[in-house]
Short mmCIF file of C-alpha atoms and ligand atoms in Angstrom, two decimals:
data_model
loop_
_atom_site.label_atom_id
_atom_site.label_comp_id
_atom_site.label_asym_id
_atom_site.label_seq_id
_atom_site.Cartn_x
_atom_site.Cartn_y
_atom_site.Cartn_z
CA UNK A 172 -10.41 9.20 -11.56
CA UNK A 173 -13.96 10.94 -12.24
CA UNK A 174 -17.13 9.85 -9.64
CA UNK A 175 -19.59 8.33 -11.85
CA UNK A 176 -23.06 8.83 -11.16
CA UNK A 177 -23.88 5.41 -9.22
CA UNK A 178 -20.44 5.98 -6.91
CA UNK A 179 -22.11 9.70 -6.19
CA UNK A 180 -25.52 7.36 -5.34
CA UNK A 181 -23.34 5.75 -3.02
CA UNK A 182 -21.66 8.60 -1.50
CA UNK A 183 -25.05 10.32 -0.53
CA UNK A 184 -26.36 7.03 1.35
CA UNK A 185 -22.54 7.04 3.74
CA UNK A 186 -23.46 10.69 3.68
CA UNK A 187 -27.37 10.00 5.04
CA UNK A 188 -26.11 7.49 7.58
CA UNK A 189 -23.32 9.24 9.10
CA UNK A 190 -25.75 11.86 10.10
CA UNK A 191 -28.30 10.43 11.14
CA UNK A 192 -25.93 8.16 13.55
CA UNK A 193 -24.07 11.94 14.81
CA UNK A 194 -20.72 10.71 14.12
CA UNK A 195 -17.89 12.87 14.15
CA UNK A 196 -17.80 12.91 10.19
CA UNK A 197 -21.80 13.68 10.27
CA UNK A 198 -20.98 16.09 12.59
CA UNK A 199 -18.56 17.98 10.35
CA UNK A 200 -20.85 18.32 7.29
CA UNK A 201 -23.46 19.08 9.55
CA UNK A 202 -21.05 22.50 10.45
CA UNK A 203 -20.24 22.78 6.56
CA UNK A 204 -23.88 22.56 5.86
CA UNK A 205 -23.76 19.58 3.63
CA UNK A 206 -26.28 17.27 3.14
CA UNK A 207 -25.64 15.14 -0.38
CA UNK A 208 -23.42 15.83 -3.26
CA UNK A 209 -24.38 16.10 -6.37
CA UNK A 210 -21.55 16.10 -8.75
CA UNK A 211 -17.38 15.59 -8.68
CA UNK A 212 -16.92 19.20 -7.38
CA UNK A 213 -19.02 18.76 -4.73
CA UNK A 214 -17.52 15.46 -3.80
CA UNK A 215 -14.26 17.17 -3.68
CA UNK A 216 -15.33 19.95 -1.50
CA UNK A 217 -16.08 17.56 0.96
CA UNK A 218 -14.39 17.04 4.27
CA UNK A 219 -11.45 14.82 4.94
CA UNK A 220 -11.23 12.45 7.65
CA UNK A 221 -7.96 11.45 9.28
CA UNK A 222 -6.28 8.84 11.68
CA UNK A 223 -6.98 11.44 14.37
CA UNK A 224 -10.33 11.87 14.02
CA UNK A 225 -10.95 8.31 14.11
CA UNK A 226 -8.70 7.97 17.28
CA UNK A 227 -11.05 10.50 19.25
CA UNK A 228 -14.08 8.10 18.50
CA UNK A 229 -12.51 5.63 20.56
CA UNK A 230 -13.94 3.29 21.80
CA UNK A 231 -17.11 3.21 19.82
CA UNK A 232 -17.46 6.52 18.44
CA UNK A 233 -17.27 5.41 14.95
CA UNK A 234 -20.07 2.80 15.08
CA UNK A 235 -22.76 3.86 12.33
CA UNK A 236 -25.58 1.19 12.67
CA UNK A 237 -27.78 0.01 15.00
CA UNK A 238 -25.77 -2.20 17.54
CA UNK A 239 -28.19 -5.29 17.32
CA UNK A 240 -26.06 -4.91 13.54
CA UNK A 241 -22.90 -4.92 14.79
CA UNK A 242 -21.49 -7.94 14.60
CA UNK A 243 -17.40 -7.92 15.14
CA UNK A 244 -14.40 -4.87 15.97
CA UNK A 245 -11.29 -5.10 14.33
CA UNK A 246 -8.52 -2.65 15.47
CA UNK A 247 -5.31 -1.43 14.38
CA UNK A 248 -2.43 -1.20 15.94
CA UNK A 249 -1.75 2.20 17.02
CA UNK A 250 2.08 2.55 17.43
CA UNK A 251 1.48 5.75 19.60
CA UNK A 252 -2.37 6.41 21.72
CA UNK A 253 -4.95 5.24 21.52
CA UNK A 254 -5.92 2.37 19.13
CA UNK A 255 -8.84 2.67 16.26
CA UNK A 256 -11.63 0.79 16.39
CA UNK A 257 -14.04 -0.47 13.44
CA UNK A 258 -17.11 -1.98 13.62
CA UNK A 259 -17.97 -3.90 11.36
CA UNK A 260 -21.73 -4.95 10.68
CA UNK A 261 -22.93 -8.92 8.91
CA UNK A 262 -22.65 -7.23 6.06
CA UNK A 263 -19.78 -5.35 5.93
CA UNK A 264 -17.75 -8.75 6.84
CA UNK A 265 -19.73 -9.91 4.03
CA UNK A 266 -18.62 -7.72 1.52
CA UNK A 267 -14.88 -8.04 2.89
CA UNK A 268 -15.26 -11.70 1.91
CA UNK A 269 -16.69 -11.05 -1.16
CA UNK A 270 -13.75 -8.05 -2.22
CA UNK A 271 -11.26 -10.96 -0.68
CA UNK A 272 -12.32 -13.96 -3.00
CA UNK A 273 -11.99 -11.53 -6.17
CA UNK A 274 -8.05 -10.83 -5.30
CA UNK A 275 -7.71 -14.72 -5.28
CA UNK A 276 -9.39 -14.91 -8.13
CA UNK A 277 -7.68 -12.19 -9.80
CA UNK A 278 -4.18 -14.21 -8.48
CA UNK A 279 -5.76 -17.11 -10.43
CA UNK A 280 -6.63 -19.54 -7.61
CA UNK A 281 -9.07 -22.01 -7.47
CA UNK A 282 -11.71 -24.03 -4.70
CA UNK A 283 -9.05 -26.61 -5.36
CA UNK A 284 -5.93 -24.78 -3.66
CA UNK A 285 -4.84 -25.26 -0.11
CA UNK A 286 -3.68 -21.82 1.39
CA UNK A 287 -1.55 -21.54 3.89
CA UNK A 288 -2.29 -18.31 6.35
CA UNK A 289 0.61 -16.98 8.18
CA UNK A 290 -0.71 -13.30 8.80
CA UNK A 291 -1.93 -12.94 12.65
CA UNK A 292 -5.63 -13.65 13.95
CA UNK A 293 -7.22 -11.15 16.56
CA UNK A 294 -7.71 -7.84 16.89
CA UNK A 295 -6.53 -7.14 13.77
CA UNK A 296 -7.46 -7.61 10.09
CA UNK A 297 -5.15 -9.99 8.34
CA UNK A 298 -5.25 -13.07 8.78
CA UNK A 299 -8.94 -13.88 9.42
CA UNK A 300 -9.41 -11.62 5.97
CA UNK A 301 -7.49 -13.68 4.12
CA UNK A 302 -9.79 -16.84 5.88
CA UNK A 303 -13.16 -15.31 5.37
CA UNK A 304 -12.24 -14.77 1.08
CA UNK A 305 -10.40 -17.98 0.81
CA UNK A 306 -13.70 -19.81 2.30
CA UNK A 307 -16.22 -17.82 0.29
CA UNK A 308 -13.73 -19.14 -2.79
CA UNK A 309 -13.82 -22.52 -1.43
CA UNK A 310 -10.41 -23.15 -1.14
CA UNK A 311 -9.02 -25.18 1.86
CA UNK A 312 -7.89 -23.25 4.23
CA UNK A 313 -4.68 -24.32 6.32
CA UNK A 314 -4.79 -21.21 9.48
CA UNK A 315 -1.34 -21.13 10.83
CA UNK A 316 -1.40 -17.78 12.26
CA UNK A 317 2.21 -16.30 12.84
CA UNK A 318 5.68 -17.70 14.04
CA UNK A 319 6.26 -21.63 14.88
CA UNK A 320 8.41 -22.24 11.29
CA UNK A 321 9.08 -25.78 12.21
CA UNK A 322 4.88 -26.33 11.96
CA UNK A 323 4.59 -24.41 9.29
CA UNK A 324 7.05 -26.39 7.56
CA UNK A 325 5.57 -29.38 8.29
CA UNK A 326 2.04 -28.44 7.27
CA UNK A 327 3.36 -26.96 4.47
CA UNK A 328 4.84 -30.15 2.77
CA UNK A 329 2.31 -32.85 4.92
CA UNK A 330 -0.94 -31.11 3.45
CA UNK A 331 0.97 -30.10 0.05
CA UNK A 332 0.05 -25.97 0.65
CA UNK A 333 -0.10 -24.53 -2.84
CA UNK A 334 -0.61 -21.20 -1.66
CA UNK A 335 1.08 -19.00 0.45
CA UNK A 336 -0.17 -15.75 2.06
CA UNK A 337 2.49 -13.39 3.94
CA UNK A 338 4.45 -10.90 5.07
CA UNK A 339 6.96 -10.43 2.78
CA UNK A 340 9.47 -10.54 5.44
CA UNK A 341 8.29 -13.74 6.62
CA UNK A 342 7.85 -15.19 3.02
CA UNK A 343 11.27 -14.69 2.82
CA UNK A 344 12.24 -16.31 6.00
CA UNK A 345 10.13 -19.57 4.63
CA UNK A 346 11.95 -19.63 1.61
CA UNK A 347 15.38 -19.23 3.19
CA UNK A 348 14.32 -21.97 5.72
CA UNK A 349 13.12 -24.20 2.94
CA UNK A 350 16.85 -23.88 0.87
CA UNK A 351 18.64 -24.44 3.87
CA UNK A 352 16.74 -27.77 4.81
CA UNK A 353 16.67 -28.67 1.34
CA UNK A 354 13.12 -29.42 0.83
CA UNK A 355 12.45 -27.46 -1.82
CA UNK A 356 11.05 -30.95 -3.83
CA UNK A 357 8.60 -31.14 -1.14
CA UNK A 358 6.87 -28.35 -1.46
CA UNK A 359 4.17 -27.99 -4.13
CA UNK A 360 3.61 -23.81 -3.33
CA UNK A 361 2.53 -22.75 -6.87
CA UNK A 362 1.69 -18.73 -5.75
CA UNK A 363 2.16 -16.41 -2.57
CA UNK A 364 -0.07 -13.31 -1.68
CA UNK A 365 1.48 -11.23 0.15
CA UNK A 366 0.18 -8.39 1.87
CA UNK A 367 0.99 -4.69 1.72
CA UNK A 368 4.15 -3.42 3.18
CA UNK A 369 6.79 -1.81 0.98
CA UNK A 370 8.85 -4.38 -0.01
CA UNK A 371 11.72 -3.91 -2.87
CA UNK A 372 12.37 -5.61 -6.08
CA UNK A 373 15.26 -7.42 -4.70
CA UNK A 374 13.39 -9.25 -2.17
CA UNK A 375 10.11 -10.00 -4.33
CA UNK A 376 12.69 -11.60 -7.18
CA UNK A 377 14.36 -14.00 -4.39
CA UNK A 378 11.32 -15.12 -2.51
CA UNK A 379 9.61 -16.12 -6.14
CA UNK A 380 13.77 -17.41 -7.28
CA UNK A 381 14.07 -19.28 -4.44
CA UNK A 382 10.14 -20.87 -3.98
CA UNK A 383 9.95 -20.76 -7.53
CA UNK A 384 6.23 -19.39 -7.15
CA UNK A 385 4.17 -16.24 -8.53
CA UNK A 386 3.96 -13.37 -6.26
CA UNK A 387 0.64 -11.11 -5.79
CA UNK A 388 0.56 -8.05 -3.77
CA UNK A 389 -2.38 -7.19 -1.21
CA UNK A 390 -3.61 -3.86 -0.45
CA UNK A 391 -5.62 -2.89 2.26
CA UNK A 392 -5.92 -1.34 5.53
CA UNK A 393 -8.01 -1.58 8.73
CA UNK A 394 -9.73 1.75 8.61
CA UNK A 395 -11.38 0.18 5.44
CA UNK A 396 -12.34 -3.30 5.59
CA UNK A 397 -8.51 -4.66 5.47
CA UNK A 398 -6.16 -6.37 3.51
CA UNK A 399 -8.33 -7.64 0.06
CA UNK A 400 -9.15 -3.91 -2.06
CA UNK A 401 -7.04 -4.75 -4.24
CA UNK A 402 -4.45 -6.85 -5.68
CA UNK A 403 -2.32 -6.93 -8.75
CA UNK A 404 -3.00 -9.56 -11.82
CA UNK A 405 -0.60 -11.33 -13.62
CA UNK A 406 0.63 -8.98 -15.61
CA UNK A 407 1.63 -7.05 -12.79
CA UNK A 408 1.21 -3.57 -14.09
CA UNK A 409 -0.21 -2.51 -9.97
CA UNK A 410 -3.33 -3.36 -8.11
CA UNK A 411 -6.71 -3.78 -9.32
CA UNK A 412 -9.14 -2.38 -6.71
CA UNK A 413 -12.71 -2.37 -6.66
CA UNK A 414 -14.66 0.12 -7.08
CA UNK A 415 -17.94 -0.55 -6.29
CA UNK A 416 -16.61 -1.12 -3.15
CA UNK A 417 -14.53 2.15 -2.97
CA UNK A 418 -13.85 5.33 -4.64
CA UNK A 419 -10.15 6.24 -4.47
CA UNK A 420 -8.35 9.56 -5.47
CA UNK A 421 -4.88 10.49 -5.61
CA UNK A 422 -4.07 14.29 -3.62
CA UNK A 423 -1.49 16.91 -3.33
CA UNK A 424 -0.25 15.66 0.29
CA UNK A 425 0.75 19.32 0.50
CA UNK A 426 -2.11 21.20 -1.28
CA UNK A 427 -4.74 18.66 -0.93
CA UNK A 428 -6.05 18.95 -4.24
CA UNK A 429 -7.31 16.11 -6.51
CA UNK A 430 -3.99 14.80 -8.64
CA UNK A 431 -4.50 13.19 -12.42
CA UNK A 432 -4.65 10.37 -13.06
CA UNK A 433 -1.10 9.00 -13.47
CA UNK A 434 0.21 11.51 -11.16
CA UNK A 435 2.22 10.32 -7.77
CA UNK A 436 0.78 11.65 -3.89
CA UNK A 437 -1.51 10.24 -1.48
CA UNK A 438 -4.10 8.25 -1.42
CA UNK A 439 -7.28 8.72 -0.27
CA UNK A 440 -10.54 6.42 0.19
CA UNK A 441 -14.28 6.88 0.48
CA UNK A 442 -16.08 4.02 1.39
CA UNK A 443 -19.13 3.04 -0.50
CA UNK A 444 -21.20 0.67 1.18
CA UNK A 445 -19.67 0.42 4.53
CA UNK A 446 -22.40 0.25 7.57
CA UNK A 447 -20.61 -0.69 10.48
CA UNK A 448 -18.15 2.66 10.05
CA UNK A 449 -18.51 4.14 6.82
CA UNK A 450 -15.65 7.16 6.02
CA UNK A 451 -15.55 9.83 3.50
CA UNK A 452 -12.26 11.30 2.45
CA UNK A 453 -10.29 9.20 4.47
CA UNK A 454 -5.97 10.10 3.79
CA UNK A 455 -4.23 7.35 3.94
CA UNK A 456 -0.98 8.98 3.80
CA UNK A 457 0.30 6.32 1.58
CA UNK A 458 1.87 6.93 -1.45
CA UNK A 459 1.32 6.21 -4.97
CA UNK A 460 -1.24 7.14 -8.26
CA UNK A 461 -3.90 5.97 -10.36
CA UNK A 462 -2.44 4.00 -13.51
CA UNK A 463 -4.39 5.60 -16.75
CA UNK A 464 -5.44 3.54 -19.40
CA UNK A 465 -6.24 0.06 -19.80
CA UNK A 466 -4.57 -3.00 -18.40
CA UNK A 467 -3.48 -5.87 -21.14
CA UNK A 468 -5.64 -8.41 -19.05
CA UNK A 469 -9.23 -6.96 -20.01
CA UNK A 470 -10.22 -6.14 -16.61
CA UNK A 471 -12.06 -3.28 -15.62
CA UNK A 472 -11.35 -2.30 -11.97
CA UNK A 473 -8.74 0.24 -12.22
CA UNK A 474 -5.50 0.00 -11.24
CA UNK A 475 -3.28 1.68 -7.93
CA UNK A 476 0.60 1.73 -8.30
CA UNK A 477 2.77 -0.26 -6.08
CA UNK A 478 2.73 1.74 -2.37
CA UNK A 479 6.22 4.07 -2.79
CA UNK A 480 6.09 5.05 1.08
CA UNK A 481 4.01 7.41 3.09
CA UNK A 482 3.69 11.37 2.60
CA UNK A 483 5.73 12.20 5.67
CA UNK A 484 9.02 11.11 3.37
CA UNK A 485 8.13 12.90 0.84
CA UNK A 486 9.96 16.22 -0.67
CA UNK A 487 9.24 19.20 -3.25
CA UNK A 488 11.99 19.97 -5.46
CA UNK A 489 11.40 22.45 -7.88
CA UNK A 490 7.79 22.34 -7.66
CA UNK A 491 8.00 18.52 -8.20
CA UNK A 492 6.81 15.71 -5.65
CA UNK A 493 9.84 13.33 -4.81
CA UNK A 494 10.34 10.92 -2.71
CA UNK A 495 13.36 8.48 -1.45
CA UNK A 496 11.73 5.57 -2.90
CA UNK A 497 11.45 6.74 -6.29
CA UNK A 498 15.67 7.81 -5.98
CA UNK A 499 16.26 4.51 -4.79
CA UNK A 500 14.54 2.74 -7.26
CA UNK A 501 16.51 5.13 -9.95
CA UNK A 502 19.86 4.00 -8.27
CA UNK A 503 19.38 0.26 -8.20
CA UNK A 504 19.09 0.21 -11.59
CA UNK A 505 22.47 1.67 -12.18
CA UNK A 506 24.85 -2.01 -11.76
CA UNK A 507 27.91 0.46 -11.36
CA UNK A 508 26.71 1.72 -8.34
CA UNK A 509 26.83 0.39 -4.27
CA UNK A 510 23.41 0.02 -2.22
CA UNK A 511 24.89 3.06 -0.22
CA UNK A 512 23.90 6.71 -1.45
CA UNK A 513 22.85 9.80 0.59
CA UNK A 514 20.23 12.32 -0.66
CA UNK A 515 20.59 16.31 0.84
CA UNK A 516 18.27 18.96 0.41
CA UNK A 517 19.18 22.45 0.73
CA UNK A 518 17.81 25.87 -0.56
CA UNK A 519 20.38 27.77 -2.77
CA UNK A 520 19.73 31.01 -4.36
CA UNK A 521 15.73 30.80 -3.47
CA UNK A 522 15.25 27.84 -4.70
CA UNK A 523 15.25 24.41 -3.27
CA UNK A 524 17.74 21.54 -4.59
CA UNK A 525 18.91 17.76 -4.67
CA UNK A 526 22.28 16.50 -4.17
CA UNK A 527 23.06 13.33 -4.46
CA UNK A 528 25.67 11.02 -3.59
CA UNK A 529 26.49 7.66 -4.86
CA UNK A 530 29.51 5.24 -4.41
CA UNK A 531 31.20 3.83 -7.53
CA UNK A 532 34.44 1.10 -7.63
CA UNK A 533 37.26 2.96 -9.65
CA UNK A 534 36.39 1.01 -13.08
CA UNK A 535 33.58 3.73 -14.44
CA UNK A 536 34.22 7.32 -15.55
CA UNK A 537 32.41 9.41 -12.66
CA UNK A 538 31.62 12.50 -14.32
CA UNK A 539 29.88 10.57 -17.02
CA UNK A 540 28.15 8.40 -14.56
CA UNK A 541 26.98 11.40 -12.63
CA UNK A 542 25.28 12.79 -15.97
CA UNK A 543 23.73 9.88 -16.94
CA UNK A 544 22.26 9.20 -13.26
CA UNK A 545 20.60 13.00 -13.63
CA UNK A 546 19.74 12.90 -16.96
CA UNK A 547 17.75 9.51 -15.89
CA UNK A 548 16.19 11.49 -12.80
CA UNK A 549 14.98 14.14 -15.02
CA UNK A 550 13.04 12.18 -17.61
CA UNK A 551 11.80 9.73 -15.10
CA UNK A 552 10.92 12.66 -12.14
CA UNK A 553 11.13 16.03 -14.04
CA UNK A 554 13.78 17.63 -12.49
CA UNK A 555 17.76 17.59 -12.54
CA UNK A 556 19.36 16.68 -9.21
CA UNK A 557 23.43 17.85 -8.94
CA UNK A 558 24.48 14.20 -8.56
CA UNK A 559 28.44 13.50 -7.61
CA UNK A 560 29.96 10.08 -7.20
CA UNK A 561 32.45 9.09 -5.07
CA UNK A 562 34.92 5.88 -4.20
CA UNK A 563 33.50 2.87 -2.28
CA UNK A 564 33.56 3.22 1.62
CA UNK A 565 33.68 7.04 1.17
CA UNK A 566 29.97 7.21 2.56
CA UNK A 567 29.15 7.13 6.02
CA UNK A 568 27.49 3.80 7.62
CA UNK A 569 25.80 2.68 10.60
CA UNK A 570 24.86 -0.17 12.28
CA UNK A 571 21.50 1.04 12.93
CA UNK A 572 19.60 2.41 10.29
CA UNK A 573 21.62 4.78 8.18
CA UNK A 574 20.06 8.19 7.33
CA UNK A 575 20.64 8.55 4.28
CA UNK A 576 18.15 11.69 3.38
CA UNK A 577 19.49 15.34 4.94
CA UNK A 578 17.11 17.81 5.17
CA UNK A 579 19.30 21.26 5.26
CA UNK A 580 16.84 23.98 4.45
CA UNK A 581 15.54 24.19 8.21
CA UNK A 582 19.41 24.39 9.56
ZN1 ZN B 183 -4.47 -6.52 -14.93
#
C-alpha cells in the first residue's frame, strides 16, 4: 500500500514526539541519524519495532506524552515474561472509540441496537474497547463481561439484545446452549461482532446458522489501541481498516522487505496520530495480505484479508511462502478427504519439497484425488507438492493436539 503525503506528514509528527520523549524508538532514530522522512523509500528504511522492545520498556518506558495527559493504561497478557504496558491520552481513548464506532457502522449497527458485550473488562483492551465504541454510537450497552452463561442468556432474552460481541469460542458455546435449551424463539440477536482470533469457516457457519445472525470479524491488538482498527463489511471480502489512524504494510517475514498488495506476509503497523505510545513499523507477526482493488461496498478504506496465522508457522517451499492454514483450507474444500492430514517438509536434491498425506475412504480413485489436490495447490499457492492419499484411519491421531506439520530439513 503506497504511503500518502498526508501519512508521511503524520509519521514525521510521530517521529518528532518519539525523539523528544527519548523513548526506545527515539533512540533508534537518533542512532540512525533520522529526523524525518520524505518518501516511501525513506519510510521503508525506518527501523522496525518489536514486542521485545516494548517489553524492555516495562513499566512506563513507552510513555511519549507528558504524564498529566495520560488518562489510562492497558496491558497485553504476555504469555512469557513481562507484560507490555501501553499508556493512552484522552485523545487516544477518543480516537479508538471513533474507530470502533466506524466498525459498528460498517456492520450496519445503529443507536437503536442493544449490544451485549461478553469479552473481559480490565487491564486488557477487549471489553472496554467494545463499550467505548458502542457508547459513541449511542447504542444501549449491556456490559456483561465473560462467563456466567446462565445470566448471559437471561439478559439476552429479557433485554432483547440485538448484537453479540464475543470471541468465536464463546459465541459457539452460547449458540449451543441456546439450541440445547430450545429458547431460540426468545432471542432477538441479528449480528455478532467477533474478536480477531483465528477461526475456520466451518465454525463461522455453525455460529451463523444456529443463531441465524450475520457475523463480522474485528481486528486489533493492544499495542495499537486494541480491537476496532478494522472490520469486514457485509460483502465479507476482507476487513476494511482505518488508514487515517494507522498505516499498514505487509512484509516478507524472512527478508523483511515490503511486499506488493495481494501477496501474503506479516502485518506491520505504524500509528499516525497516537500520543501516549506511538509505534513506528510495529511487527505484529500476524499473517495476512492487503486485498487489491475496490470492495463492492464502495467504501474507500483499504482491506486486509482474514488473519491466516502467525509468522512462526510459515514455511518457504521453492521460493514461495506457505503456511499450514492455506493448505488446510484447500484440503477442506475436498469433501472426499477426512479432517486428518500431515505435512512433511524435506530437503531433496538441493530443494525443499512438501509432501502432504491425506485420508479418504475407499470409494474414490486415490491417484486422481492426489492429482486434483496437487493441481489446486499449484494454482492457488504457486508450487506443486507431492500428495499421497491413504486409507482412512492410517494417519496418527492423539488426544492432545496432533502434530500435523513435520519439518525434516534439520533432522
Ligand atoms: Zn466493503
